[in-house]
Amino acid sequence: KAGVTQTPRYLIKTRGQQVTLSCSPISGHRSVSWYQQTPGQGLQFLFEYFSETQRNKGNFPGRFSGRQFSNSRSEMNVSTLELGDSALYLCASSLAGLAGGQETQYFGPGTRLLVL
Amino acid sequence: GENVEQHPSTLSVQEGDSAVIKCTYSDSASNYFPWYKQELGKRPQLIIDIRSNVGEKKDQRIAVTLNKTAKHFSLHITETQPEDSAVYFCAASGAGYSTLTFGKGTMLLVSP
């Protein structure tokens, strides 16, 4: 099976712009989670989608949003970019996203976003 | 919400030595504890995980122990090799769907 894929792999944007990142989960996986990774804060949970519904959201401002399509592919959007949004954005997929989170999450390679 | 503390932040060992990384968590409802290895420029890869109904789990040179009473869990790597050099993250997952709370990571350097 192909692993989790993310596009694009690298992005350079300027402050105030918006950006959309894409994640394709492993075939058959229905839960997609997004994380932001920075040197200072480590890996932080953004949100999780299952069957096109956001079930859980981390502590990020409303500029960060996402959605999931019927084929389980997911996108996240960041509007009005700030310098501090520069980070590696990782998505992870799991089979059914069971309550209690006891399923293995498989990570994609990430999208590295640089905001100038 | 859940909070995960991880120590040490850096760990240097000689090849063949053992390495131990420790994590504590705050939410007693957490019941799943994975460990991920991230090499430079690569995605985090699951190396081992443990669920709350188990106290210890081994996979070749890697083992994880869990103490639910004390709310801490540890990663043990024996006979370390240079290719074990990477950043290791512990995580905890509680009642929320597919939500992992990560520790800040441990950079492990294994010198030949």
PDB file of C-alpha atoms in Angstrom:
ATOM      1  CA  LYS A   1       0.000   0.000   0.000  1.00  0.00           C
ATOM      2  CA  ALA A   2       1.198   3.488  -0.700  1.00  0.00           C
ATOM      3  CA  GLY A   3       1.938   5.569   2.367  1.00  0.00           C
ATOM      4  CA  VAL A   4       0.516   8.918   3.371  1.00  0.00           C
ATOM      5  CA  THR A   5       1.342  11.577   0.819  1.00  0.00           C
ATOM      6  CA  GLN A   6       1.379  15.331   1.163  1.00  0.00           C
ATOM      7  CA  THR A   7       1.584  18.100  -1.391  1.00  0.00           C
ATOM      8  CA  PRO A   8       3.324  20.352  -1.892  1.00  0.00           C
ATOM      9  CA  ARG A   9       6.499  19.373  -0.058  1.00  0.00           C
ATOM     10  CA  TYR A  10       7.825  22.924   0.166  1.00  0.00           C
ATOM     11  CA  LEU A  11       6.172  26.315   0.089  1.00  0.00           C
ATOM     12  CA  ILE A  12       7.364  29.865   0.426  1.00  0.00           C
ATOM     13  CA  LYS A  13       4.763  32.526   1.140  1.00  0.00           C
ATOM     14  CA  THR A  14       4.735  36.092   2.382  1.00  0.00           C
ATOM     15  CA  ARG A  15       2.936  37.505   5.390  1.00  0.00           C
ATOM     16  CA  GLY A  16      -0.754  38.071   4.849  1.00  0.00           C
ATOM     17  CA  GLN A  17      -1.110  35.445   2.144  1.00  0.00           C
ATOM     18  CA  GLN A  18      -3.058  32.234   2.541  1.00  0.00           C
ATOM     19  CA  VAL A  19      -2.002  28.677   1.843  1.00  0.00           C
ATOM     20  CA  THR A  20      -3.676  25.317   1.265  1.00  0.00           C
ATOM     21  CA  LEU A  21      -1.950  22.041   2.017  1.00  0.00           C
ATOM     22  CA  SER A  22      -3.139  18.627   0.889  1.00  0.00           C
ATOM     23  CA  CYS A  23      -2.946  15.182   2.461  1.00  0.00           C
ATOM     24  CA  SER A  24      -3.859  11.820   0.954  1.00  0.00           C
ATOM     25  CA  PRO A  25      -4.199   9.082   3.576  1.00  0.00           C
ATOM     26  CA  ILE A  26      -3.304   5.443   3.213  1.00  0.00           C
ATOM     27  CA  SER A  27      -5.946   3.669   1.158  1.00  0.00           C
ATOM     28  CA  GLY A  28      -8.785   2.569   3.423  1.00  0.00           C
ATOM     29  CA  HIS A  29      -7.877   4.944   6.243  1.00  0.00           C
ATOM     30  CA  ARG A  30     -10.692   7.270   7.162  1.00  0.00           C
ATOM     31  CA  SER A  31      -9.195   9.404   9.915  1.00  0.00           C
ATOM     32  CA  VAL A  32      -6.781  12.221   9.132  1.00  0.00           C
ATOM     33  CA  SER A  33      -5.034  14.316  11.763  1.00  0.00           C
ATOM     34  CA  TRP A  34      -2.880  17.391  11.235  1.00  0.00           C
ATOM     35  CA  TYR A  35       0.097  18.473  13.319  1.00  0.00           C
ATOM     36  CA  GLN A  36       2.388  21.482  13.286  1.00  0.00           C
ATOM     37  CA  GLN A  37       6.063  20.819  14.028  1.00  0.00           C
ATOM     38  CA  THR A  38       8.411  23.620  15.042  1.00  0.00           C
ATOM     39  CA  PRO A  39      11.798  23.527  16.821  1.00  0.00           C
ATOM     40  CA  GLY A  40      10.428  25.455  19.781  1.00  0.00           C
ATOM     41  CA  GLN A  41       7.026  23.858  20.316  1.00  0.00           C
ATOM     42  CA  GLY A  42       7.608  20.382  18.924  1.00  0.00           C
ATOM     43  CA  LEU A  43       4.656  18.499  17.474  1.00  0.00           C
ATOM     44  CA  GLN A  44       1.304  20.120  18.193  1.00  0.00           C
ATOM     45  CA  PHE A  45      -2.118  18.780  17.255  1.00  0.00           C
ATOM     46  CA  LEU A  46      -4.154  20.978  14.925  1.00  0.00           C
ATOM     47  CA  PHE A  47      -7.325  19.006  14.126  1.00  0.00           C
ATOM     48  CA  GLU A  48      -8.706  15.630  13.173  1.00  0.00           C
ATOM     49  CA  TYR A  49     -11.240  14.635  10.531  1.00  0.00           C
ATOM     50  CA  PHE A  50     -13.292  11.517  10.084  1.00  0.00           C
ATOM     51  CA  SER A  51     -15.996  10.996   7.480  1.00  0.00           C
ATOM     52  CA  GLU A  52     -15.760  14.626   6.404  1.00  0.00           C
ATOM     53  CA  THR A  53     -16.399  15.859   9.967  1.00  0.00           C
ATOM     54  CA  GLN A  54     -13.989  17.641  12.249  1.00  0.00           C
ATOM     55  CA  ARG A  55     -14.105  15.724  15.506  1.00  0.00           C
ATOM     56  CA  ASN A  56     -11.325  17.342  17.442  1.00  0.00           C
ATOM     57  CA  LYS A  57      -9.438  20.614  17.362  1.00  0.00           C
ATOM     58  CA  GLY A  58      -6.245  21.751  19.009  1.00  0.00           C
ATOM     59  CA  ASN A  59      -5.455  25.131  20.469  1.00  0.00           C
ATOM     60  CA  PHE A  60      -4.804  27.104  17.290  1.00  0.00           C
ATOM     61  CA  PRO A  61      -6.432  30.326  16.068  1.00  0.00           C
ATOM     62  CA  GLY A  62      -9.312  30.319  13.628  1.00  0.00           C
ATOM     63  CA  ARG A  63      -6.909  31.174  10.800  1.00  0.00           C
ATOM     64  CA  PHE A  64      -6.172  27.474  10.717  1.00  0.00           C
ATOM     65  CA  SER A  65      -8.941  25.432   9.161  1.00  0.00           C
ATOM     66  CA  GLY A  66      -9.369  22.189   7.345  1.00  0.00           C
ATOM     67  CA  ARG A  67     -11.736  19.893   5.579  1.00  0.00           C
ATOM     68  CA  GLN A  68     -12.019  16.325   4.451  1.00  0.00           C
ATOM     69  CA  PHE A  69     -13.476  14.996   1.251  1.00  0.00           C
ATOM     70  CA  SER A  70     -15.563  11.908   0.652  1.00  0.00           C
ATOM     71  CA  ASN A  71     -12.465   9.979  -0.488  1.00  0.00           C
ATOM     72  CA  SER A  72     -10.818  10.802   2.893  1.00  0.00           C
ATOM     73  CA  ARG A  73      -8.302  13.203   1.357  1.00  0.00           C
ATOM     74  CA  SER A  74      -7.884  16.244   3.541  1.00  0.00           C
ATOM     75  CA  GLU A  75      -6.797  19.818   3.112  1.00  0.00           C
ATOM     76  CA  MET A  76      -5.770  22.401   5.630  1.00  0.00           C
ATOM     77  CA  ASN A  77      -5.816  26.107   5.045  1.00  0.00           C
ATOM     78  CA  VAL A  78      -3.991  28.896   6.824  1.00  0.00           C
ATOM     79  CA  SER A  79      -5.199  32.401   6.132  1.00  0.00           C
ATOM     80  CA  THR A  80      -3.445  35.708   6.802  1.00  0.00           C
ATOM     81  CA  LEU A  81      -0.075  34.040   7.245  1.00  0.00           C
ATOM     82  CA  GLU A  82       2.239  35.210  10.012  1.00  0.00           C
ATOM     83  CA  LEU A  83       5.991  34.689  10.360  1.00  0.00           C
ATOM     84  CA  GLY A  84       5.317  32.310  13.249  1.00  0.00           C
ATOM     85  CA  ASP A  85       3.386  29.978  10.965  1.00  0.00           C
ATOM     86  CA  SER A  86       6.662  28.822   9.438  1.00  0.00           C
ATOM     87  CA  ALA A  87       6.781  25.146  10.298  1.00  0.00           C
ATOM     88  CA  LEU A  88       6.621  21.591   9.057  1.00  0.00           C
ATOM     89  CA  TYR A  89       2.975  20.584   8.710  1.00  0.00           C
ATOM     90  CA  LEU A  90       2.437  16.858   9.086  1.00  0.00           C
ATOM     91  CA  CYS A  91      -0.661  14.860   8.484  1.00  0.00           C
ATOM     92  CA  ALA A  92      -1.246  11.387   9.834  1.00  0.00           C
ATOM     93  CA  SER A  93      -3.845   8.807   8.955  1.00  0.00           C
ATOM     94  CA  SER A  94      -5.351   5.930  10.858  1.00  0.00           C
ATOM     95  CA  LEU A  95      -7.845   3.267   9.961  1.00  0.00           C
ATOM     96  CA  ALA A  96     -11.021   4.206  11.770  1.00  0.00           C
ATOM     97  CA  GLY A  97     -10.042   6.849  14.255  1.00  0.00           C
ATOM     98  CA  LEU A  98     -11.434   4.923  17.185  1.00  0.00           C
ATOM     99  CA  ALA A  99     -12.264   6.725  20.382  1.00  0.00           C
ATOM    100  CA  GLY A 100      -9.389   6.488  22.788  1.00  0.00           C
ATOM    101  CA  GLY A 101      -6.962   6.900  19.906  1.00  0.00           C
ATOM    102  CA  GLN A 102      -5.472   3.448  20.212  1.00  0.00           C
ATOM    103  CA  GLU A 103      -4.792   3.042  16.533  1.00  0.00           C
ATOM    104  CA  THR A 104      -1.439   3.578  14.969  1.00  0.00           C
ATOM    105  CA  GLN A 105      -1.130   6.877  13.190  1.00  0.00           C
ATOM    106  CA  TYR A 106       1.024   6.891  10.061  1.00  0.00           C
ATOM    107  CA  PHE A 107       2.655  10.158   9.150  1.00  0.00           C
ATOM    108  CA  GLY A 108       3.170  11.748   5.779  1.00  0.00           C
ATOM    109  CA  PRO A 109       6.471  13.403   4.807  1.00  0.00           C
ATOM    110  CA  GLY A 110       5.154  16.849   5.672  1.00  0.00           C
ATOM    111  CA  THR A 111       4.912  20.191   3.944  1.00  0.00           C
ATOM    112  CA  ARG A 112       7.596  22.656   4.940  1.00  0.00           C
ATOM    113  CA  LEU A 113       6.132  26.164   4.939  1.00  0.00           C
ATOM    114  CA  LEU A 114       8.326  29.234   5.095  1.00  0.00           C
ATOM    115  CA  VAL A 115       6.635  32.580   5.645  1.00  0.00           C
ATOM    116  CA  LEU A 116       8.698  35.636   4.737  1.00  0.00           C
TER     117      LEU A 116
ATOM    118  CA  GLY B   1      -5.808  18.808  28.506  1.00  0.00           C
ATOM    119  CA  GLU B   2      -3.037  16.282  28.342  1.00  0.00           C
ATOM    120  CA  ASN B   3       0.558  17.350  28.976  1.00  0.00           C
ATOM    121  CA  VAL B   4       3.559  15.148  28.203  1.00  0.00           C
ATOM    122  CA  GLU B   5       7.030  15.856  29.580  1.00  0.00           C
ATOM    123  CA  GLN B   6      10.032  14.108  28.016  1.00  0.00           C
ATOM    124  CA  HIS B   7      13.589  13.803  29.335  1.00  0.00           C
ATOM    125  CA  PRO B   8      16.384  14.151  28.500  1.00  0.00           C
ATOM    126  CA  SER B   9      16.264  16.571  25.583  1.00  0.00           C
ATOM    127  CA  THR B  10      19.606  15.272  24.298  1.00  0.00           C
ATOM    128  CA  LEU B  11      21.356  11.990  24.947  1.00  0.00           C
ATOM    129  CA  SER B  12      24.802  10.955  23.776  1.00  0.00           C
ATOM    130  CA  VAL B  13      25.939   7.340  24.104  1.00  0.00           C
ATOM    131  CA  GLN B  14      28.680   5.124  22.755  1.00  0.00           C
ATOM    132  CA  GLU B  15      27.815   2.389  20.311  1.00  0.00           C
ATOM    133  CA  GLY B  16      26.772  -0.709  22.214  1.00  0.00           C
ATOM    134  CA  ASP B  17      25.555   1.197  25.278  1.00  0.00           C
ATOM    135  CA  SER B  18      21.926   1.322  26.353  1.00  0.00           C
ATOM    136  CA  ALA B  19      19.756   4.436  26.081  1.00  0.00           C
ATOM    137  CA  VAL B  20      16.740   5.292  28.201  1.00  0.00           C
ATOM    138  CA  ILE B  21      14.235   8.061  27.498  1.00  0.00           C
ATOM    139  CA  LYS B  22      11.528   8.888  30.024  1.00  0.00           C
ATOM    140  CA  CYS B  23       8.132  10.526  29.689  1.00  0.00           C
ATOM    141  CA  THR B  24       5.443  11.534  32.122  1.00  0.00           C
ATOM    142  CA  TYR B  25       1.851  12.385  31.311  1.00  0.00           C
ATOM    143  CA  SER B  26      -0.855  14.236  33.176  1.00  0.00           C
ATOM    144  CA  ASP B  27      -4.196  12.791  32.039  1.00  0.00           C
ATOM    145  CA  SER B  28      -5.015   9.584  33.869  1.00  0.00           C
ATOM    146  CA  ALA B  29      -7.519   8.764  31.095  1.00  0.00           C
ATOM    147  CA  SER B  30      -4.707   8.341  28.548  1.00  0.00           C
ATOM    148  CA  ASN B  31      -4.459   4.733  27.469  1.00  0.00           C
ATOM    149  CA  TYR B  32      -2.212   4.561  24.416  1.00  0.00           C
ATOM    150  CA  PHE B  33       1.472   5.484  24.354  1.00  0.00           C
ATOM    151  CA  PRO B  34       3.388   5.342  21.053  1.00  0.00           C
ATOM    152  CA  TRP B  35       7.017   6.180  20.420  1.00  0.00           C
ATOM    153  CA  TYR B  36       8.136   7.713  17.142  1.00  0.00           C
ATOM    154  CA  LYS B  37      11.597   8.032  15.630  1.00  0.00           C
ATOM    155  CA  GLN B  38      12.287  10.937  13.314  1.00  0.00           C
ATOM    156  CA  GLU B  39      15.482  11.057  11.307  1.00  0.00           C
ATOM    157  CA  LEU B  40      16.655  14.362   9.922  1.00  0.00           C
ATOM    158  CA  GLY B  41      14.396  15.539   7.122  1.00  0.00           C
ATOM    159  CA  LYS B  42      12.125  12.509   7.373  1.00  0.00           C
ATOM    160  CA  ARG B  43       8.664  11.754   8.685  1.00  0.00           C
ATOM    161  CA  PRO B  44       8.084  10.388  12.205  1.00  0.00           C
ATOM    162  CA  GLN B  45       7.985   6.597  12.137  1.00  0.00           C
ATOM    163  CA  LEU B  46       6.328   4.487  14.824  1.00  0.00           C
ATOM    164  CA  ILE B  47       8.885   2.224  16.484  1.00  0.00           C
ATOM    165  CA  ILE B  48       6.860   0.753  19.338  1.00  0.00           C
ATOM    166  CA  ASP B  49       3.676   1.425  21.253  1.00  0.00           C
ATOM    167  CA  ILE B  50       2.030   0.228  24.442  1.00  0.00           C
ATOM    168  CA  ARG B  51      -1.518   0.184  25.668  1.00  0.00           C
ATOM    169  CA  SER B  52      -2.651   0.764  29.218  1.00  0.00           C
ATOM    170  CA  ASN B  53      -3.452  -2.864  29.936  1.00  0.00           C
ATOM    171  CA  VAL B  54       0.184  -3.864  29.434  1.00  0.00           C
ATOM    172  CA  GLY B  55       3.166  -3.017  31.627  1.00  0.00           C
ATOM    173  CA  GLU B  56       5.993  -3.807  29.230  1.00  0.00           C
ATOM    174  CA  LYS B  57       6.510  -4.571  25.573  1.00  0.00           C
ATOM    175  CA  LYS B  58       9.650  -5.609  23.698  1.00  0.00           C
ATOM    176  CA  ASP B  59      10.636  -5.683  20.066  1.00  0.00           C
ATOM    177  CA  GLN B  60      14.198  -6.873  19.511  1.00  0.00           C
ATOM    178  CA  ARG B  61      16.494  -4.139  20.912  1.00  0.00           C
ATOM    179  CA  ILE B  62      13.637  -1.822  21.853  1.00  0.00           C
ATOM    180  CA  ALA B  63      11.399  -2.024  24.901  1.00  0.00           C
ATOM    181  CA  VAL B  64       8.822   0.231  26.469  1.00  0.00           C
ATOM    182  CA  THR B  65       7.606   0.156  30.062  1.00  0.00           C
ATOM    183  CA  LEU B  66       4.493   1.783  31.448  1.00  0.00           C
ATOM    184  CA  ASN B  67       3.644   2.668  35.037  1.00  0.00           C
ATOM    185  CA  LYS B  68       0.037   3.864  35.065  1.00  0.00           C
ATOM    186  CA  THR B  69       0.033   4.610  38.771  1.00  0.00           C
ATOM    187  CA  ALA B  70       2.955   6.988  38.467  1.00  0.00           C
ATOM    188  CA  LYS B  71       1.862   8.129  34.995  1.00  0.00           C
ATOM    189  CA  HIS B  72       5.170   7.577  33.334  1.00  0.00           C
ATOM    190  CA  PHE B  73       6.537   5.448  30.530  1.00  0.00           C
ATOM    191  CA  SER B  74      10.020   4.849  29.206  1.00  0.00           C
ATOM    192  CA  LEU B  75      11.794   3.756  26.046  1.00  0.00           C
ATOM    193  CA  HIS B  76      14.789   1.462  26.385  1.00  0.00           C
ATOM    194  CA  ILE B  77      17.175   0.832  23.503  1.00  0.00           C
ATOM    195  CA  THR B  78      19.874  -1.775  24.068  1.00  0.00           C
ATOM    196  CA  GLU B  79      23.067  -2.342  22.066  1.00  0.00           C
ATOM    197  CA  THR B  80      22.727   1.031  20.385  1.00  0.00           C
ATOM    198  CA  GLN B  81      24.026   1.486  16.853  1.00  0.00           C
ATOM    199  CA  PRO B  82      24.927   4.662  14.926  1.00  0.00           C
ATOM    200  CA  GLU B  83      21.764   4.249  12.846  1.00  0.00           C
ATOM    201  CA  ASP B  84      19.735   4.688  16.045  1.00  0.00           C
ATOM    202  CA  SER B  85      20.784   8.356  15.999  1.00  0.00           C
ATOM    203  CA  ALA B  86      17.600  10.394  15.548  1.00  0.00           C
ATOM    204  CA  VAL B  87      15.016  12.384  17.480  1.00  0.00           C
ATOM    205  CA  TYR B  88      12.642  10.239  19.499  1.00  0.00           C
ATOM    206  CA  PHE B  89       9.184  11.426  20.495  1.00  0.00           C
ATOM    207  CA  CYS B  90       6.888   9.929  23.078  1.00  0.00           C
ATOM    208  CA  ALA B  91       3.158  10.582  22.890  1.00  0.00           C
ATOM    209  CA  ALA B  92       0.005   9.911  24.820  1.00  0.00           C
ATOM    210  CA  SER B  93      -3.536   9.518  23.606  1.00  0.00           C
ATOM    211  CA  GLY B  94      -6.595   9.814  25.776  1.00  0.00           C
ATOM    212  CA  ALA B  95     -10.304   9.931  25.210  1.00  0.00           C
ATOM    213  CA  GLY B  96     -10.139  12.193  22.170  1.00  0.00           C
ATOM    214  CA  TYR B  97     -10.332  10.693  18.727  1.00  0.00           C
ATOM    215  CA  SER B  98      -6.898  10.198  17.158  1.00  0.00           C
ATOM    216  CA  THR B  99      -5.369  12.973  19.215  1.00  0.00           C
ATOM    217  CA  LEU B 100      -1.756  12.476  20.167  1.00  0.00           C
ATOM    218  CA  THR B 101      -0.042  14.786  22.628  1.00  0.00           C
ATOM    219  CA  PHE B 102       3.702  14.652  22.060  1.00  0.00           C
ATOM    220  CA  GLY B 103       6.691  15.218  24.259  1.00  0.00           C
ATOM    221  CA  LYS B 104       9.257  17.747  23.042  1.00  0.00           C
ATOM    222  CA  GLY B 105      11.579  15.038  21.769  1.00  0.00           C
ATOM    223  CA  THR B 106      14.975  13.564  22.638  1.00  0.00           C
ATOM    224  CA  MET B 107      17.889  13.863  20.261  1.00  0.00           C
ATOM    225  CA  LEU B 108      19.846  10.622  20.558  1.00  0.00           C
ATOM    226  CA  LEU B 109      23.391  10.582  19.238  1.00  0.00           C
ATOM    227  CA  VAL B 110      25.185   7.242  19.072  1.00  0.00           C
ATOM    228  CA  SER B 111      28.918   7.576  18.524  1.00  0.00           C
ATOM    229  CA  PRO B 112      30.882   4.736  16.896  1.00  0.00           C
TER     230      PRO B 112
END
